[in-house]
Structures are given as C-alpha cells and as structure tokens.
PDB file of C-alpha atoms in Angstrom:
ATOM      1  CA  LEU A   1       6.164 -10.602   5.669  1.00 69.00           C
ATOM      2  CA  ALA A   2       6.988 -14.067   6.938  1.00 82.00           C
ATOM      3  CA  GLU A   3       4.546 -13.590   9.811  1.00 81.00           C
ATOM      4  CA  LEU A   4       1.807 -12.526   7.407  1.00 79.00           C
ATOM      5  CA  ARG A   5       2.524 -15.510   5.174  1.00 84.00           C
ATOM      6  CA  ASP A   6       2.445 -17.873   8.174  1.00 89.00           C
ATOM      7  CA  ASP A   7      -0.826 -16.317   9.375  1.00 86.00           C
ATOM      8  CA  ARG A   8      -2.386 -16.773   5.936  1.00 85.00           C
ATOM      9  CA  GLU A   9      -1.245 -20.405   5.658  1.00 90.00           C
ATOM     10  CA  ARG A  10      -2.523 -21.200   9.156  1.00 91.00           C
ATOM     11  CA  TRP A  11      -5.860 -19.527   8.407  1.00 89.00           C
ATOM     12  CA  GLN A  12      -6.219 -21.491   5.153  1.00 90.00           C
ATOM     13  CA  ARG A  13      -5.565 -24.772   6.977  1.00 92.00           C
ATOM     14  CA  GLU A  14      -8.187 -23.866   9.582  1.00 92.00           C
ATOM     15  CA  HIS A  15     -10.730 -22.739   6.935  1.00 92.00           C
ATOM     16  CA  PRO A  16     -10.464 -25.199   4.014  1.00 90.00           C
ATOM     17  CA  GLU A  17     -13.824 -24.061   2.591  1.00 91.00           C
ATOM     18  CA  PRO A  18     -14.320 -20.482   3.839  1.00 89.00           C
ATOM     19  CA  THR A  19     -17.504 -18.516   3.399  1.00 90.00           C
ATOM     20  CA  ASP A  20     -17.466 -15.075   1.789  1.00 89.00           C
ATOM     21  CA  LYS A  21     -18.019 -13.583   5.241  1.00 91.00           C
ATOM     22  CA  GLN A  22     -14.970 -15.424   6.629  1.00 89.00           C
ATOM     23  CA  LEU A  23     -12.843 -14.342   3.666  1.00 87.00           C
ATOM     24  CA  ASN A  24     -13.850 -10.713   4.093  1.00 85.00           C
ATOM     25  CA  GLU A  25     -13.174 -10.771   7.841  1.00 88.00           C
ATOM     26  CA  SER A  26      -9.787 -12.394   7.278  1.00 86.00           C
ATOM     27  CA  ALA A  27      -8.869  -9.739   4.701  1.00 82.00           C
ATOM     28  CA  ARG A  28      -9.913  -6.961   7.109  1.00 79.00           C
ATOM     29  CA  GLU A  29      -7.801  -8.417   9.920  1.00 84.00           C
ATOM     30  CA  HIS A  30      -4.846  -8.849   7.566  1.00 81.00           C
ATOM     31  CA  MET A  31      -5.068  -5.197   6.495  1.00 74.00           C
ATOM     32  CA  LYS A  32      -5.347  -3.984  10.096  1.00 77.00           C
ATOM     33  CA  LYS A  33      -2.092  -5.756  10.932  1.00 78.00           C
ATOM     34  CA  VAL A  34      -0.322  -4.381   7.851  1.00 72.00           C
ATOM     35  CA  GLU A  35      -1.570  -0.840   8.528  1.00 71.00           C
ATOM     36  CA  ARG A  36      -0.481  -1.048  12.166  1.00 71.00           C
ATOM     37  CA  TRP A  37       3.039  -2.104  11.126  1.00 69.00           C
ATOM     38  CA  LEU A  38       3.257   0.596   8.481  1.00 67.00           C
ATOM     39  CA  ASP A  39       2.066   3.245  10.933  1.00 67.00           C
ATOM     40  CA  GLN A  40       4.681   2.085  13.455  1.00 66.00           C
ATOM     41  CA  GLY A  41       7.333   2.959  10.879  1.00 63.00           C
ATOM     42  CA  HIS A  42       8.660  -0.486  10.077  1.00 62.00           C
ATOM     43  CA  GLY A  43      10.978  -0.759   7.135  1.00 71.00           C
ATOM     44  CA  ALA A  44      13.708   1.486   5.797  1.00 77.00           C
ATOM     45  CA  CYS A  45      11.469   4.613   5.607  1.00 87.00           C
ATOM     46  CA  VAL A  46      13.431   5.946   2.615  1.00 92.00           C
ATOM     47  CA  LEU A  47      10.441   8.084   1.622  1.00 92.00           C
ATOM     48  CA  ARG A  48      11.122  10.272   4.668  1.00 90.00           C
ATOM     49  CA  ARG A  49      13.928  11.867   2.639  1.00 93.00           C
ATOM     50  CA  ASP A  50      12.692  14.854   0.631  1.00 93.00           C
ATOM     51  CA  ASP A  51      14.782  13.969  -2.416  1.00 96.00           C
ATOM     52  CA  VAL A  52      13.320  10.455  -2.520  1.00 95.00           C
ATOM     53  CA  ALA A  53       9.750  11.676  -1.897  1.00 94.00           C
ATOM     54  CA  ASP A  54      10.272  14.191  -4.731  1.00 94.00           C
ATOM     55  CA  LEU A  55      11.129  11.336  -7.099  1.00 94.00           C
ATOM     56  CA  VAL A  56       8.023   9.387  -6.135  1.00 94.00           C
ATOM     57  CA  GLU A  57       5.788  12.429  -6.470  1.00 94.00           C
ATOM     58  CA  ASP A  58       7.274  13.241  -9.882  1.00 93.00           C
ATOM     59  CA  ARG A  59       6.660   9.664 -11.088  1.00 91.00           C
ATOM     60  CA  LEU A  60       3.073   9.672  -9.825  1.00 91.00           C
ATOM     61  CA  ARG A  61       2.380  12.992 -11.534  1.00 91.00           C
ATOM     62  CA  TYR A  62       4.241  11.999 -14.719  1.00 89.00           C
ATOM     63  CA  ALA A  63       1.670   9.371 -15.766  1.00 81.00           C
ATOM     64  CA  ASP A  64      -1.305  11.472 -14.613  1.00 85.00           C
ATOM     65  CA  GLU A  65      -3.733  11.911 -17.522  1.00 83.00           C
ATOM     66  CA  GLN A  66      -1.692   9.453 -19.628  1.00 82.00           C
ATOM     67  CA  HIS A  67      -2.295   6.167 -17.813  1.00 82.00           C
ATOM     68  CA  TYR A  68      -4.635   7.304 -15.028  1.00 86.00           C
ATOM     69  CA  SER A  69      -6.329  10.262 -13.426  1.00 87.00           C
ATOM     70  CA  LEU A  70      -4.609  10.960 -10.126  1.00 89.00           C
ATOM     71  CA  PHE A  71      -7.082  12.276  -7.555  1.00 89.00           C
ATOM     72  CA  SER A  72      -5.008  12.329  -4.406  1.00 90.00           C
ATOM     73  CA  ALA A  73      -1.763  10.971  -2.999  1.00 93.00           C
ATOM     74  CA  VAL A  74       0.021  10.725   0.327  1.00 93.00           C
ATOM     75  CA  ILE A  75       3.682   9.824   0.593  1.00 93.00           C
ATOM     76  CA  MET A  76       4.353   8.349   4.012  1.00 90.00           C
ATOM     77  CA  PRO A  77       7.891   7.491   5.248  1.00 91.00           C
ATOM     78  CA  ASN A  78       7.501   3.808   4.279  1.00 89.00           C
ATOM     79  CA  HIS A  79       4.538   3.598   1.901  1.00 89.00           C
ATOM     80  CA  VAL A  80       2.390   5.544  -0.535  1.00 92.00           C
ATOM     81  CA  HIS A  81      -1.355   6.011  -0.825  1.00 91.00           C
ATOM     82  CA  ALA A  82      -2.582   6.996  -4.276  1.00 92.00           C
ATOM     83  CA  CYS A  83      -6.147   7.343  -5.446  1.00 91.00           C
ATOM     84  CA  VAL A  84      -6.227   6.885  -9.212  1.00 89.00           C
ATOM     85  CA  LYS A  85      -8.710   6.088 -11.959  1.00 87.00           C
ATOM     86  CA  PRO A  86      -7.145   4.040 -14.792  1.00 87.00           C
ATOM     87  CA  LEU A  87      -7.716   5.534 -18.243  1.00 86.00           C
ATOM     88  CA  GLY A  88      -8.541   3.761 -21.483  1.00 84.00           C
ATOM     89  CA  LYS A  89      -7.063   0.292 -21.809  1.00 85.00           C
ATOM     90  CA  ASN A  90      -4.574   0.922 -19.007  1.00 78.00           C
ATOM     91  CA  GLY A  91      -5.089  -1.221 -15.951  1.00 85.00           C
ATOM     92  CA  LEU A  92      -4.168  -0.385 -12.397  1.00 86.00           C
ATOM     93  CA  ASP A  93      -1.563  -3.162 -12.279  1.00 86.00           C
ATOM     94  CA  GLU A  94       0.245  -1.798 -15.341  1.00 83.00           C
ATOM     95  CA  ALA A  95       0.189   1.773 -14.022  1.00 82.00           C
ATOM     96  CA  MET A  96       1.540   0.734 -10.629  1.00 84.00           C
ATOM     97  CA  GLN A  97       4.217  -1.471 -12.173  1.00 84.00           C
ATOM     98  CA  ALA A  98       5.357   1.405 -14.374  1.00 80.00           C
ATOM     99  CA  TRP A  99       5.756   3.954 -11.617  1.00 84.00           C
ATOM    100  CA  LYS A 100       7.184   1.432  -9.150  1.00 89.00           C
ATOM    101  CA  SER A 101       9.863   0.151 -11.559  1.00 89.00           C
ATOM    102  CA  VAL A 102      10.980   3.608 -12.704  1.00 90.00           C
ATOM    103  CA  SER A 103      10.907   5.098  -9.200  1.00 93.00           C
ATOM    104  CA  SER A 104      12.833   2.075  -7.840  1.00 94.00           C
ATOM    105  CA  ARG A 105      15.680   2.657 -10.272  1.00 95.00           C
ATOM    106  CA  MET A 106      15.728   6.376  -9.492  1.00 95.00           C
ATOM    107  CA  ILE A 107      15.565   5.856  -5.706  1.00 96.00           C
ATOM    108  CA  ASN A 108      18.347   3.270  -5.780  1.00 96.00           C
ATOM    109  CA  ARG A 109      20.497   5.651  -7.825  1.00 96.00           C
ATOM    110  CA  VAL A 110      19.979   8.466  -5.270  1.00 95.00           C
ATOM    111  CA  LEU A 111      20.639   6.125  -2.338  1.00 95.00           C
ATOM    112  CA  ARG A 112      23.634   4.550  -4.141  1.00 95.00           C
ATOM    113  CA  ARG A 113      22.346   1.056  -3.626  1.00 94.00           C
ATOM    114  CA  LYS A 114      20.714  -1.855  -5.440  1.00 93.00           C
ATOM    115  CA  GLY A 115      17.756  -4.023  -4.608  1.00 89.00           C
ATOM    116  CA  ARG A 116      14.070  -3.921  -4.002  1.00 88.00           C
ATOM    117  CA  VAL A 117      12.334  -0.687  -2.996  1.00 90.00           C
ATOM    118  CA  TRP A 118       8.655  -1.637  -3.229  1.00 89.00           C
ATOM    119  CA  GLN A 119       6.858  -4.760  -2.116  1.00 81.00           C
ATOM    120  CA  ASP A 120       5.383  -6.886  -4.893  1.00 76.00           C
ATOM    121  CA  GLU A 121       2.027  -6.840  -3.186  1.00 74.00           C
ATOM    122  CA  SER A 122      -0.197  -3.788  -3.195  1.00 80.00           C
ATOM    123  CA  PHE A 123      -3.422  -3.168  -1.370  1.00 78.00           C
ATOM    124  CA  ASP A 124      -5.924  -1.761  -3.800  1.00 84.00           C
ATOM    125  CA  ARG A 125      -9.600  -0.994  -3.453  1.00 82.00           C
ATOM    126  CA  ILE A 126     -12.359  -0.525  -5.983  1.00 86.00           C
ATOM    127  CA  VAL A 127     -14.149   2.751  -5.336  1.00 88.00           C
ATOM    128  CA  ARG A 128     -17.737   2.517  -6.481  1.00 88.00           C
ATOM    129  CA  ASP A 129     -19.244   5.964  -5.912  1.00 89.00           C
ATOM    130  CA  THR A 130     -18.535   9.535  -4.809  1.00 86.00           C
ATOM    131  CA  PRO A 131     -19.264   8.994  -1.082  1.00 90.00           C
ATOM    132  CA  HIS A 132     -16.839   6.046  -1.066  1.00 90.00           C
ATOM    133  CA  LEU A 133     -14.230   8.130  -2.910  1.00 88.00           C
ATOM    134  CA  ARG A 134     -14.563  10.872  -0.290  1.00 87.00           C
ATOM    135  CA  ARG A 135     -14.059   8.318   2.517  1.00 89.00           C
ATOM    136  CA  VAL A 136     -10.963   6.907   0.813  1.00 89.00           C
ATOM    137  CA  VAL A 137      -9.347  10.321   0.344  1.00 88.00           C
ATOM    138  CA  LYS A 138     -10.285  11.355   3.895  1.00 88.00           C
ATOM    139  CA  TYR A 139      -8.650   8.147   5.217  1.00 87.00           C
ATOM    140  CA  MET A 140      -5.520   8.801   3.152  1.00 89.00           C
ATOM    141  CA  GLU A 141      -5.255  12.395   4.341  1.00 89.00           C
ATOM    142  CA  ALA A 142      -5.734  11.375   7.986  1.00 89.00           C
ATOM    143  CA  ASN A 143      -3.094   8.633   7.849  1.00 86.00           C
ATOM    144  CA  PRO A 144      -0.043  10.831   8.621  1.00 88.00           C
ATOM    145  CA  ALA A 145      -1.618  12.320  11.764  1.00 87.00           C
ATOM    146  CA  LYS A 146      -2.815   8.892  12.881  1.00 84.00           C
ATOM    147  CA  ALA A 147       0.706   7.527  12.470  1.00 81.00           C
ATOM    148  CA  GLY A 148       2.262  10.622  14.056  1.00 81.00           C
ATOM    149  CA  VAL A 149       4.532  11.339  11.085  1.00 83.00           C
ATOM    150  CA  ALA A 150       5.119  14.110   8.600  1.00 79.00           C
ATOM    151  CA  ALA A 151       3.988  13.236   5.108  1.00 84.00           C
ATOM    152  CA  ARG A 152       3.431  14.822   1.749  1.00 85.00           C
ATOM    153  CA  CYS A 153      -0.270  15.054   0.807  1.00 86.00           C
ATOM    154  CA  TRP A 154      -1.999  16.590  -2.177  1.00 82.00           C
ATOM    155  CA  THR A 155      -5.091  16.467  -4.323  1.00 83.00           C
ATOM    156  CA  THR A 156      -5.217  17.264  -8.025  1.00 84.00           C
ATOM    157  CA  PRO A 157      -7.575  19.162 -10.318  1.00 81.00           C
ATOM    158  CA  ALA A 158      -9.168  15.780 -11.196  1.00 78.00           C
ATOM    159  CA  TRP A 159     -10.330  15.558  -7.570  1.00 79.00           C
ATOM    160  CA  ASP A 160     -12.021  18.961  -7.728  1.00 75.00           C
ATOM    161  CA  GLU A 161     -13.519  18.046 -11.089  1.00 79.00           C
ATOM    162  CA  TRP A 162     -14.900  14.774  -9.704  1.00 75.00           C
ATOM    163  CA  LEU A 163     -16.535  16.699  -6.849  1.00 73.00           C
ATOM    164  CA  GLY A 164     -17.923  19.281  -9.273  1.00 68.00           C
ATOM    165  CA  ARG A 165     -15.962  22.229  -7.860  1.00 59.00           C
TER     166      ARG A 165
END
C-alpha cells in the first residue's frame, strides 16, 4: 500500500495537469499492479479457509434483492469479486460498507482476533451494457485459474434473468 501511495504521489508531481488519457492510463497501470499482487497471494489470505469464505458468501447473499441484485461473485484467498446492481436508493458504497463491516466482525470472531479485514479502498467499475457485463463476469470467473488458486465462484438467478435465460 505504501508503494502504491508513493507511486501515486510521484505520478501526481510529474503530471500536475494530466489529460484524461494520462489519467486513464495511470489508473490502468495502477490496477495491473494491484491485480498482480493479489494474484501472487499477498496478504493474510484468510478467505482460503472454508469457514471464512462461507461467512463472506452468506453476507453477500444476505443483502441480495434487498440492497442489490447479485449477479456473480468469486471469493479468492485474499479478495472478492462481486458483480452487483444497486437497488432503489441504495448505493454501491453503502452496500459494500454493510457487508464488509458485518463480515469483518464475523471473520474476526472466527479467527479470534481484532483488526482490519478489508481494505478501505475498493476497485469498482460501472457496467454499461450486456456485452460489458459478460466480459466482467468472464474476467471474474477466469481470475482463479489465472492466479493458480482454488476459489469459490457462482452466478445467481439474476444473472440468468439479465441474459434472458
């Protein structure tokens, strides 16, 4: 995290008035680095434990159709991919905060520890159409094989409904 912060600060000094193209390229490079680290298994990897992954899956499913429609999810050893559509007045930030805070308490209880489980920062994307949604879910589903790890993957009835199945 410190390296990412240093990279960002250095980039901002070198680009005091960046163009949209430069901002987009910087964001892409930032994400590539983060994804590479995640795929290498950095961090505690507490989600590798079935009991902990069960808690996260239960929390994701709990708010499905209340705060969001959950299309697909992948629980990796050290991070989670979830494709959701916020419902009503619920925003993505509120939905993520809710499942992160509750799952953090539950995970810490199981692990008999205290402290942070999730990073404050999340990496979200706006999906604009069905082809983009398909690419996102395909990327999520391919992530475990790419990283060479076992993971828990699933899609929901909302996914089939979206595709008209």
